[in-house]
PDB file of C-alpha atoms in Angstrom:
ATOM      1  CA  MET A   1      36.709 144.716  79.411  1.00  0.00           C
ATOM      2  CA  THR A   2      35.671 148.250  81.134  1.00  0.00           C
ATOM      3  CA  MET A   3      32.917 148.899  83.492  1.00  0.00           C
ATOM      4  CA  GLU A   4      30.397 151.415  83.284  1.00  0.00           C
ATOM      5  CA  VAL A   5      30.651 154.131  86.099  1.00  0.00           C
ATOM      6  CA  LEU A   6      27.931 154.053  87.743  1.00  0.00           C
ATOM      7  CA  ALA A   7      25.979 156.096  90.465  1.00  0.00           C
ATOM      8  CA  LYS A   8      23.565 153.352  90.821  1.00  0.00           C
ATOM      9  CA  SER A   9      23.025 149.650  90.975  1.00  0.00           C
ATOM     10  CA  ASN A  10      19.909 148.952  90.525  1.00  0.00           C
ATOM     11  CA  PRO A  11      18.850 149.891  87.644  1.00  0.00           C
ATOM     12  CA  PRO A  12      21.859 150.465  86.877  1.00  0.00           C
ATOM     13  CA  ILE A  13      22.017 154.452  86.213  1.00  0.00           C
ATOM     14  CA  SER A  14      25.539 155.785  85.657  1.00  0.00           C
ATOM     15  CA  LEU A  15      26.957 158.590  86.995  1.00  0.00           C
ATOM     16  CA  ALA A  16      27.150 161.020  84.185  1.00  0.00           C
ATOM     17  CA  SER A  17      23.904 160.294  83.859  1.00  0.00           C
ATOM     18  CA  HIS A  18      22.202 161.245  87.515  1.00  0.00           C
ATOM     19  CA  SER A  19      24.634 163.569  88.005  1.00  0.00           C
ATOM     20  CA  GLN A  20      23.658 165.277  84.655  1.00  0.00           C
ATOM     21  CA  ASP A  21      19.729 165.059  85.641  1.00  0.00           C
ATOM     22  CA  VAL A  22      20.477 165.849  89.304  1.00  0.00           C
ATOM     23  CA  ALA A  23      21.980 168.954  87.935  1.00  0.00           C
ATOM     24  CA  ASP A  24      18.568 169.242  85.856  1.00  0.00           C
ATOM     25  CA  ALA A  25      16.026 168.818  89.153  1.00  0.00           C
ATOM     26  CA  CYS A  26      18.437 171.690  91.319  1.00  0.00           C
ATOM     27  CA  GLU A  27      18.050 173.980  88.405  1.00  0.00           C
ATOM     28  CA  ALA A  28      13.804 173.399  87.875  1.00  0.00           C
ATOM     29  CA  MET A  29      13.126 173.478  91.749  1.00  0.00           C
ATOM     30  CA  THR A  30      14.584 177.270  91.875  1.00  0.00           C
ATOM     31  CA  SER A  31      12.239 180.302  91.731  1.00  0.00           C
ATOM     32  CA  ALA A  32      12.516 184.284  91.778  1.00  0.00           C
ATOM     33  CA  VAL A  33      10.823 184.035  95.572  1.00  0.00           C
ATOM     34  CA  ILE A  34      14.335 182.246  96.460  1.00  0.00           C
ATOM     35  CA  THR A  35      16.040 184.979  95.127  1.00  0.00           C
ATOM     36  CA  SER A  36      14.099 187.337  96.903  1.00  0.00           C
ATOM     37  CA  ARG A  37      14.427 186.081 100.092  1.00  0.00           C
ATOM     38  CA  LEU A  38      17.793 186.068 100.068  1.00  0.00           C
ATOM     39  CA  GLN A  39      17.861 189.378  98.174  1.00  0.00           C
ATOM     40  CA  ALA A  40      15.419 190.899 102.112  1.00  0.00           C
ATOM     41  CA  VAL A  41      18.537 189.580 104.704  1.00  0.00           C
ATOM     42  CA  GLY A  42      21.297 191.469 102.927  1.00  0.00           C
ATOM     43  CA  LEU A  43      22.111 188.708 100.565  1.00  0.00           C
ATOM     44  CA  ASP A  44      24.348 190.080  96.752  1.00  0.00           C
ATOM     45  CA  ILE A  45      22.675 187.560  94.777  1.00  0.00           C
ATOM     46  CA  ARG A  46      21.322 188.833  90.586  1.00  0.00           C
ATOM     47  CA  PRO A  47      17.848 186.995  89.708  1.00  0.00           C
ATOM     48  CA  GLY A  48      19.424 183.518  88.718  1.00  0.00           C
ATOM     49  CA  ARG A  49      22.185 182.903  90.126  1.00  0.00           C
ATOM     50  CA  ILE A  50      21.159 180.625  93.046  1.00  0.00           C
ATOM     51  CA  ALA A  51      19.914 178.690  89.665  1.00  0.00           C
ATOM     52  CA  GLU A  52      23.574 178.564  88.924  1.00  0.00           C
ATOM     53  CA  LEU A  53      24.364 177.338  91.996  1.00  0.00           C
ATOM     54  CA  ALA A  54      21.854 174.815  92.526  1.00  0.00           C
ATOM     55  CA  ARG A  55      22.410 173.351  88.996  1.00  0.00           C
ATOM     56  CA  LEU A  56      26.438 173.171  89.870  1.00  0.00           C
ATOM     57  CA  ALA A  57      25.764 171.951  93.262  1.00  0.00           C
ATOM     58  CA  GLY A  58      23.885 169.115  91.193  1.00  0.00           C
ATOM     59  CA  LYS A  59      26.442 168.081  89.057  1.00  0.00           C
ATOM     60  CA  TYR A  60      29.151 167.412  91.448  1.00  0.00           C
ATOM     61  CA  HIS A  61      27.349 166.564  94.794  1.00  0.00           C
ATOM     62  CA  ASP A  62      28.097 162.588  93.445  1.00  0.00           C
ATOM     63  CA  VAL A  63      31.882 162.470  92.105  1.00  0.00           C
ATOM     64  CA  GLY A  64      32.988 160.754  94.926  1.00  0.00           C
ATOM     65  CA  LYS A  65      31.256 157.963  93.589  1.00  0.00           C
ATOM     66  CA  ALA A  66      34.163 157.304  91.532  1.00  0.00           C
ATOM     67  CA  GLN A  67      35.799 155.718  94.323  1.00  0.00           C
ATOM     68  CA  PRO A  68      37.723 152.627  92.881  1.00  0.00           C
ATOM     69  CA  SER A  69      35.998 151.400  96.188  1.00  0.00           C
ATOM     70  CA  TRP A  70      32.387 152.721  95.692  1.00  0.00           C
ATOM     71  CA  GLN A  71      32.767 151.108  92.084  1.00  0.00           C
ATOM     72  CA  GLN A  72      33.256 147.873  92.689  1.00  0.00           C
ATOM     73  CA  ALA A  73      31.050 147.347  95.755  1.00  0.00           C
ATOM     74  CA  CYS A  74      28.229 148.856  93.038  1.00  0.00           C
ATOM     75  CA  HIS A  75      28.199 147.279  90.719  1.00  0.00           C
ATOM     76  CA  ARG A  76      29.139 144.170  93.438  1.00  0.00           C
ATOM     77  CA  ALA A  77      24.824 145.310  94.293  1.00  0.00           C
ATOM     78  CA  ARG A  78      24.613 144.871  90.574  1.00  0.00           C
ATOM     79  CA  GLN A  79      25.452 140.925  90.393  1.00  0.00           C
ATOM     80  CA  CYS A  80      23.419 140.575  93.823  1.00  0.00           C
ATOM     81  CA  GLU A  81      20.446 142.336  94.178  1.00  0.00           C
ATOM     82  CA  ASP A  82      19.680 139.979  96.860  1.00  0.00           C
ATOM     83  CA  THR A  83      22.368 140.918  99.009  1.00  0.00           C
ATOM     84  CA  PRO A  84      22.967 143.824 101.476  1.00  0.00           C
ATOM     85  CA  VAL A  85      26.212 145.922  99.945  1.00  0.00           C
ATOM     86  CA  SER A  86      28.289 147.915 101.766  1.00  0.00           C
ATOM     87  CA  PHE A  87      29.354 151.196  99.711  1.00  0.00           C
ATOM     88  CA  PRO A  88      31.946 154.087 101.296  1.00  0.00           C
ATOM     89  CA  PRO A  89      31.418 157.890 102.203  1.00  0.00           C
ATOM     90  CA  HIS A  90      31.613 159.428  98.381  1.00  0.00           C
ATOM     91  CA  SER A  91      29.968 163.276  99.917  1.00  0.00           C
ATOM     92  CA  VAL A  92      33.266 163.877 101.911  1.00  0.00           C
ATOM     93  CA  VAL A  93      35.493 163.129  98.328  1.00  0.00           C
ATOM     94  CA  SER A  94      32.618 165.088  96.511  1.00  0.00           C
ATOM     95  CA  ALA A  95      33.603 168.342  98.162  1.00  0.00           C
ATOM     96  CA  VAL A  96      37.102 168.120  98.123  1.00  0.00           C
ATOM     97  CA  TYR A  97      36.551 167.461  94.110  1.00  0.00           C
ATOM     98  CA  ALA A  98      33.715 170.967  94.346  1.00  0.00           C
ATOM     99  CA  SER A  99      36.601 172.728  96.172  1.00  0.00           C
ATOM    100  CA  ARG A 100      39.802 171.971  93.573  1.00  0.00           C
ATOM    101  CA  ALA A 101      37.274 171.528  90.495  1.00  0.00           C
ATOM    102  CA  LEU A 102      35.081 174.779  90.738  1.00  0.00           C
ATOM    103  CA  PRO A 103      36.795 177.521  90.610  1.00  0.00           C
ATOM    104  CA  VAL A 104      38.924 176.163  87.775  1.00  0.00           C
ATOM    105  CA  VAL A 105      35.197 175.958  85.757  1.00  0.00           C
ATOM    106  CA  SER A 106      32.708 178.541  86.794  1.00  0.00           C
ATOM    107  CA  ASP A 107      32.983 182.336  88.103  1.00  0.00           C
ATOM    108  CA  LEU A 108      32.108 181.582  92.181  1.00  0.00           C
ATOM    109  CA  SER A 109      32.619 184.445  95.490  1.00  0.00           C
ATOM    110  CA  GLU A 110      34.122 182.642  98.357  1.00  0.00           C
ATOM    111  CA  THR A 111      30.915 182.786  99.923  1.00  0.00           C
ATOM    112  CA  GLU A 112      29.284 181.267  96.707  1.00  0.00           C
ATOM    113  CA  LEU A 113      32.214 178.042  96.962  1.00  0.00           C
ATOM    114  CA  ARG A 114      31.490 177.476 101.046  1.00  0.00           C
ATOM    115  CA  ALA A 115      28.149 176.753 100.290  1.00  0.00           C
ATOM    116  CA  ILE A 116      28.246 174.309  97.383  1.00  0.00           C
ATOM    117  CA  VAL A 117      30.992 172.459  98.372  1.00  0.00           C
ATOM    118  CA  LEU A 118      29.539 172.367 102.775  1.00  0.00           C
ATOM    119  CA  ALA A 119      26.271 171.216 100.573  1.00  0.00           C
ATOM    120  CA  ILE A 120      27.509 168.388  98.593  1.00  0.00           C
ATOM    121  CA  LEU A 121      29.776 167.707 102.114  1.00  0.00           C
ATOM    122  CA  HIS A 122      26.204 167.324 103.636  1.00  0.00           C
ATOM    123  CA  HIS A 123      23.479 166.032 101.192  1.00  0.00           C
ATOM    124  CA  HIS A 124      23.650 162.466 102.839  1.00  0.00           C
ATOM    125  CA  THR A 125      23.332 164.238 107.077  1.00  0.00           C
ATOM    126  CA  GLY A 126      23.033 166.723 109.037  1.00  0.00           C
ATOM    127  CA  PHE A 127      24.687 169.844 110.061  1.00  0.00           C
ATOM    128  CA  THR A 128      26.100 169.380 113.125  1.00  0.00           C
ATOM    129  CA  CYS A 129      28.867 169.551 114.288  1.00  0.00           C
ATOM    130  CA  LYS A 130      29.642 165.730 115.071  1.00  0.00           C
ATOM    131  CA  ASN A 131      29.851 165.997 111.049  1.00  0.00           C
ATOM    132  CA  MET A 132      31.818 168.913 110.657  1.00  0.00           C
ATOM    133  CA  GLU A 133      34.600 167.728 113.026  1.00  0.00           C
ATOM    134  CA  PRO A 134      37.846 167.591 110.482  1.00  0.00           C
ATOM    135  CA  SER A 135      39.352 164.564 112.149  1.00  0.00           C
ATOM    136  CA  GLU A 136      36.208 162.815 111.217  1.00  0.00           C
ATOM    137  CA  LEU A 137      36.517 164.231 107.708  1.00  0.00           C
ATOM    138  CA  ALA A 138      39.773 162.792 107.264  1.00  0.00           C
ATOM    139  CA  SER A 139      38.335 159.161 108.293  1.00  0.00           C
ATOM    140  CA  GLN A 140      35.977 158.843 105.524  1.00  0.00           C
ATOM    141  CA  ILE A 141      38.979 159.908 102.843  1.00  0.00           C
ATOM    142  CA  ARG A 142      41.881 158.842 103.853  1.00  0.00           C
ATOM    143  CA  ALA A 143      41.243 155.416 104.204  1.00  0.00           C
ATOM    144  CA  GLU A 144      40.901 155.782  99.750  1.00  0.00           C
ATOM    145  CA  THR A 145      42.724 155.437  97.330  1.00  0.00           C
ATOM    146  CA  LEU A 146      42.704 158.301  95.263  1.00  0.00           C
ATOM    147  CA  ASP A 147      45.437 157.029  92.785  1.00  0.00           C
ATOM    148  CA  GLN A 148      45.062 157.316  88.646  1.00  0.00           C
ATOM    149  CA  GLU A 149      41.707 154.322  88.500  1.00  0.00           C
ATOM    150  CA  PHE A 150      39.698 156.823  90.765  1.00  0.00           C
ATOM    151  CA  GLU A 151      41.066 159.858  87.606  1.00  0.00           C
ATOM    152  CA  HIS A 152      40.155 157.202  84.989  1.00  0.00           C
ATOM    153  CA  ASN A 153      36.638 157.206  86.135  1.00  0.00           C
ATOM    154  CA  VAL A 154      36.080 160.746  87.061  1.00  0.00           C
ATOM    155  CA  ARG A 155      37.019 161.645  83.759  1.00  0.00           C
ATOM    156  CA  LYS A 156      35.078 158.278  82.215  1.00  0.00           C
ATOM    157  CA  ALA A 157      31.664 160.399  83.862  1.00  0.00           C
ATOM    158  CA  GLY A 158      32.708 163.061  81.693  1.00  0.00           C
ATOM    159  CA  PHE A 159      34.370 165.441  84.422  1.00  0.00           C
ATOM    160  CA  ASN A 160      38.026 167.467  84.611  1.00  0.00           C
ATOM    161  CA  SER A 161      41.369 165.215  86.289  1.00  0.00           C
ATOM    162  CA  VAL A 162      41.075 166.484  89.904  1.00  0.00           C
ATOM    163  CA  GLU A 163      44.518 165.913  91.837  1.00  0.00           C
ATOM    164  CA  ILE A 164      42.867 164.936  95.255  1.00  0.00           C
ATOM    165  CA  THR A 165      46.794 164.418  97.871  1.00  0.00           C
ATOM    166  CA  PRO A 166      47.366 164.133 101.321  1.00  0.00           C
ATOM    167  CA  ALA A 167      48.291 168.386 101.119  1.00  0.00           C
ATOM    168  CA  ILE A 168      45.428 169.397  99.332  1.00  0.00           C
ATOM    169  CA  ILE A 169      42.928 167.009 102.007  1.00  0.00           C
ATOM    170  CA  SER A 170      44.412 168.425 104.796  1.00  0.00           C
ATOM    171  CA  ASP A 171      44.380 171.638 103.452  1.00  0.00           C
ATOM    172  CA  PHE A 172      40.054 171.280 102.937  1.00  0.00           C
ATOM    173  CA  GLU A 173      40.212 170.227 106.402  1.00  0.00           C
ATOM    174  CA  ASN A 174      41.750 173.063 108.051  1.00  0.00           C
ATOM    175  CA  GLU A 175      39.105 174.967 105.554  1.00  0.00           C
ATOM    176  CA  ILE A 176      35.979 173.543 107.388  1.00  0.00           C
ATOM    177  CA  GLU A 177      37.538 174.552 110.532  1.00  0.00           C
ATOM    178  CA  ARG A 178      38.009 178.389 109.667  1.00  0.00           C
ATOM    179  CA  ILE A 179      34.196 178.058 108.449  1.00  0.00           C
ATOM    180  CA  ARG A 180      33.371 176.484 111.318  1.00  0.00           C
ATOM    181  CA  GLY A 181      35.071 179.486 113.926  1.00  0.00           C
ATOM    182  CA  PHE A 182      33.515 182.089 111.619  1.00  0.00           C
ATOM    183  CA  ARG A 183      33.872 185.488 113.785  1.00  0.00           C
ATOM    184  CA  ASP A 184      31.826 188.039 111.849  1.00  0.00           C
ATOM    185  CA  GLN A 185      28.345 187.189 112.178  1.00  0.00           C
ATOM    186  CA  SER A 186      27.071 189.475 109.040  1.00  0.00           C
ATOM    187  CA  GLU A 187      29.606 186.685 106.109  1.00  0.00           C
ATOM    188  CA  ARG A 188      28.594 183.565 108.494  1.00  0.00           C
ATOM    189  CA  THR A 189      24.937 184.633 108.653  1.00  0.00           C
ATOM    190  CA  LYS A 190      24.838 185.258 104.157  1.00  0.00           C
ATOM    191  CA  LEU A 191      26.807 181.355 103.806  1.00  0.00           C
ATOM    192  CA  GLY A 192      25.273 179.555 106.267  1.00  0.00           C
ATOM    193  CA  LEU A 193      21.615 180.970 104.205  1.00  0.00           C
ATOM    194  CA  LEU A 194      23.082 179.858 101.332  1.00  0.00           C
ATOM    195  CA  THR A 195      24.310 176.993 102.317  1.00  0.00           C
ATOM    196  CA  VAL A 196      20.788 175.983 103.350  1.00  0.00           C
ATOM    197  CA  PHE A 197      18.771 177.223 100.028  1.00  0.00           C
ATOM    198  CA  LEU A 198      21.880 174.640  97.931  1.00  0.00           C
ATOM    199  CA  TYR A 199      21.479 171.721 100.420  1.00  0.00           C
ATOM    200  CA  SER A 200      17.938 171.843 100.673  1.00  0.00           C
ATOM    201  CA  ILE A 201      17.164 171.614  97.173  1.00  0.00           C
ATOM    202  CA  LEU A 202      20.515 169.606  95.957  1.00  0.00           C
ATOM    203  CA  ARG A 203      18.619 167.333  98.987  1.00  0.00           C
ATOM    204  CA  GLN A 204      15.024 167.801  97.402  1.00  0.00           C
ATOM    205  CA  ALA A 205      16.527 166.962  93.945  1.00  0.00           C
ATOM    206  CA  ASP A 206      18.541 164.119  94.090  1.00  0.00           C
ATOM    207  CA  GLN A 207      14.988 162.488  95.790  1.00  0.00           C
ATOM    208  CA  HIS A 208      13.084 163.621  93.641  1.00  0.00           C
ATOM    209  CA  VAL A 209      16.118 161.739  90.486  1.00  0.00           C
ATOM    210  CA  SER A 210      16.235 158.710  92.444  1.00  0.00           C
ATOM    211  CA  ALA A 211      12.560 158.100  92.712  1.00  0.00           C
ATOM    212  CA  GLY A 212      13.027 157.665  89.077  1.00  0.00           C
ATOM    213  CA  LYS A 213      11.135 160.456  87.951  1.00  0.00           C
ATOM    214  CA  ASP A 214      11.462 163.181  85.345  1.00  0.00           C
ATOM    215  CA  PRO A 215      14.256 165.733  86.621  1.00  0.00           C
ATOM    216  CA  ASN A 216      12.220 168.844  84.047  1.00  0.00           C
ATOM    217  CA  THR A 217       8.739 168.096  85.986  1.00  0.00           C
ATOM    218  CA  VAL A 218       9.506 168.869  89.431  1.00  0.00           C
ATOM    219  CA  ILE A 219       6.571 170.360  91.604  1.00  0.00           C
ATOM    220  CA  GLN A 220       7.771 174.613  90.977  1.00  0.00           C
ATOM    221  CA  SER A 221       8.385 176.211  93.668  1.00  0.00           C
ATOM    222  CA  LEU A 222       5.449 179.043  95.088  1.00  0.00           C
ATOM    223  CA  GLU A 223       5.918 182.164  93.816  1.00  0.00           C
ATOM    224  CA  PRO A 224       4.728 185.153  95.746  1.00  0.00           C
ATOM    225  CA  ASP A 225       1.187 185.988  94.176  1.00  0.00           C
ATOM    226  CA  ASP A 226       0.335 182.035  95.058  1.00  0.00           C
ATOM    227  CA  ILE A 227       1.378 182.221  98.816  1.00  0.00           C
ATOM    228  CA  SER A 228      -1.457 183.906 100.867  1.00  0.00           C
ATOM    229  CA  LEU A 229      -0.455 185.575 104.233  1.00  0.00           C
ATOM    230  CA  PHE A 230      -3.024 185.295 107.520  1.00  0.00           C
ATOM    231  CA  ASP A 231      -3.565 188.926 108.668  1.00  0.00           C
ATOM    232  CA  LYS A 232      -2.986 187.932 112.531  1.00  0.00           C
ATOM    233  CA  LEU A 233      -1.378 185.849 114.701  1.00  0.00           C
ATOM    234  CA  ARG A 234      -2.622 183.309 116.468  1.00  0.00           C
ATOM    235  CA  PRO A 235      -2.752 183.428 120.547  1.00  0.00           C
ATOM    236  CA  PHE A 236       0.296 181.256 121.398  1.00  0.00           C
ATOM    237  CA  GLN A 237       2.149 183.358 118.501  1.00  0.00           C
ATOM    238  CA  THR A 238       1.602 186.562 119.895  1.00  0.00           C
ATOM    239  CA  LYS A 239       2.431 185.488 123.582  1.00  0.00           C
ATOM    240  CA  VAL A 240       5.919 184.696 122.729  1.00  0.00           C
ATOM    241  CA  ALA A 241       5.835 187.698 120.047  1.00  0.00           C
ATOM    242  CA  ASP A 242       5.221 189.284 124.198  1.00  0.00           C
ATOM    243  CA  ALA A 243       8.175 187.550 125.389  1.00  0.00           C
ATOM    244  CA  ILE A 244      10.912 187.869 123.855  1.00  0.00           C
ATOM    245  CA  GLU A 245      12.956 191.415 123.263  1.00  0.00           C
ATOM    246  CA  GLU A 246      14.216 190.309 119.879  1.00  0.00           C
ATOM    247  CA  ARG A 247      12.952 189.525 116.097  1.00  0.00           C
ATOM    248  CA  MET A 248      14.889 186.109 115.148  1.00  0.00           C
ATOM    249  CA  MET A 249      15.063 184.445 112.155  1.00  0.00           C
ATOM    250  CA  GLY A 250      15.359 180.130 112.408  1.00  0.00           C
ATOM    251  CA  ILE A 251      17.640 179.064 109.137  1.00  0.00           C
ATOM    252  CA  ALA A 252      17.022 174.331 108.764  1.00  0.00           C
ATOM    253  CA  GLY A 253      16.795 171.768 106.145  1.00  0.00           C
ATOM    254  CA  CYS A 254      13.045 170.738 105.256  1.00  0.00           C
ATOM    255  CA  GLY A 255      12.049 168.417 107.922  1.00  0.00           C
ATOM    256  CA  GLU A 256      15.627 168.968 109.966  1.00  0.00           C
ATOM    257  CA  GLY A 257      13.218 170.937 113.215  1.00  0.00           C
ATOM    258  CA  LYS A 258      12.259 174.389 112.162  1.00  0.00           C
ATOM    259  CA  THR A 259       8.561 173.460 113.902  1.00  0.00           C
ATOM    260  CA  HIS A 260       9.185 171.658 117.221  1.00  0.00           C
ATOM    261  CA  THR A 261      12.524 173.365 117.571  1.00  0.00           C
ATOM    262  CA  ALA A 262      10.729 176.989 117.142  1.00  0.00           C
ATOM    263  CA  LEU A 263       7.776 175.115 120.096  1.00  0.00           C
ATOM    264  CA  GLN A 264       9.845 173.825 122.564  1.00  0.00           C
ATOM    265  CA  TRP A 265      11.358 177.305 122.623  1.00  0.00           C
ATOM    266  CA  GLY A 266       8.068 179.352 122.775  1.00  0.00           C
ATOM    267  CA  GLN A 267       6.437 176.761 125.548  1.00  0.00           C
ATOM    268  CA  SER A 268       9.787 177.259 127.192  1.00  0.00           C
ATOM    269  CA  LEU A 269       9.057 181.139 127.105  1.00  0.00           C
ATOM    270  CA  LEU A 270       6.224 180.619 128.119  1.00  0.00           C
ATOM    271  CA  GLU A 271       6.185 178.414 131.225  1.00  0.00           C
ATOM    272  CA  ASP A 272       9.524 181.245 132.696  1.00  0.00           C
ATOM    273  CA  ASP A 273       7.170 184.330 131.955  1.00  0.00           C
TER     274      ASP A 273
END
């Protein structure tokens, strides 16, 4: 008897179903205000495109769970609910798979493909140098046997079969190294902005669906008319603004410390003033 390809153990949820639900939630979480923000900083993206990219990230984010070792752990957890089970990493395999499959199924620019792959790669981690070290990626994927059983599971979950060989893994590591070493500030900024938007949407959508909530009833993003702005800076903000020579923009995912970092930086400026 062939076991079902799962994404969740308790309750059991198929990889095909979970991937579809997260894709739906990703699309539902985007809005015109996100596109306008990206356009404002120089990223040429048409209305609705960000929703298409978010949907692709949602659809492919967990395909790495088709690994035989991950499926074995998931079915073991399903049978032994009271016993902790260790799951092998899956995000790196998902990212490698997406880097090979997406160019075949969708017309993506180089920046769009890289942003989706990075969002998938980090959807269970933060954007740190350590998490993007090629050696760290290699240690997570080379221990896996990506064989015919993996390809069978991928197809059974509704995805196209994609060959993943040691040479392809090496190419992926080299690509991550190139991205980390970008010297073109404009391209680096555009890729960073798009990646953070997709990463934030993917993380929220995945958590929303994993909590058992309807993927089509997510909390919608604020529209421009819903946003009220203060007519002036607070005294602390005014002092910080006077202490810097150039304006800056800090970008990070939800809950990753934007406010804390800005306050610490502002405080240090005022102490040095």
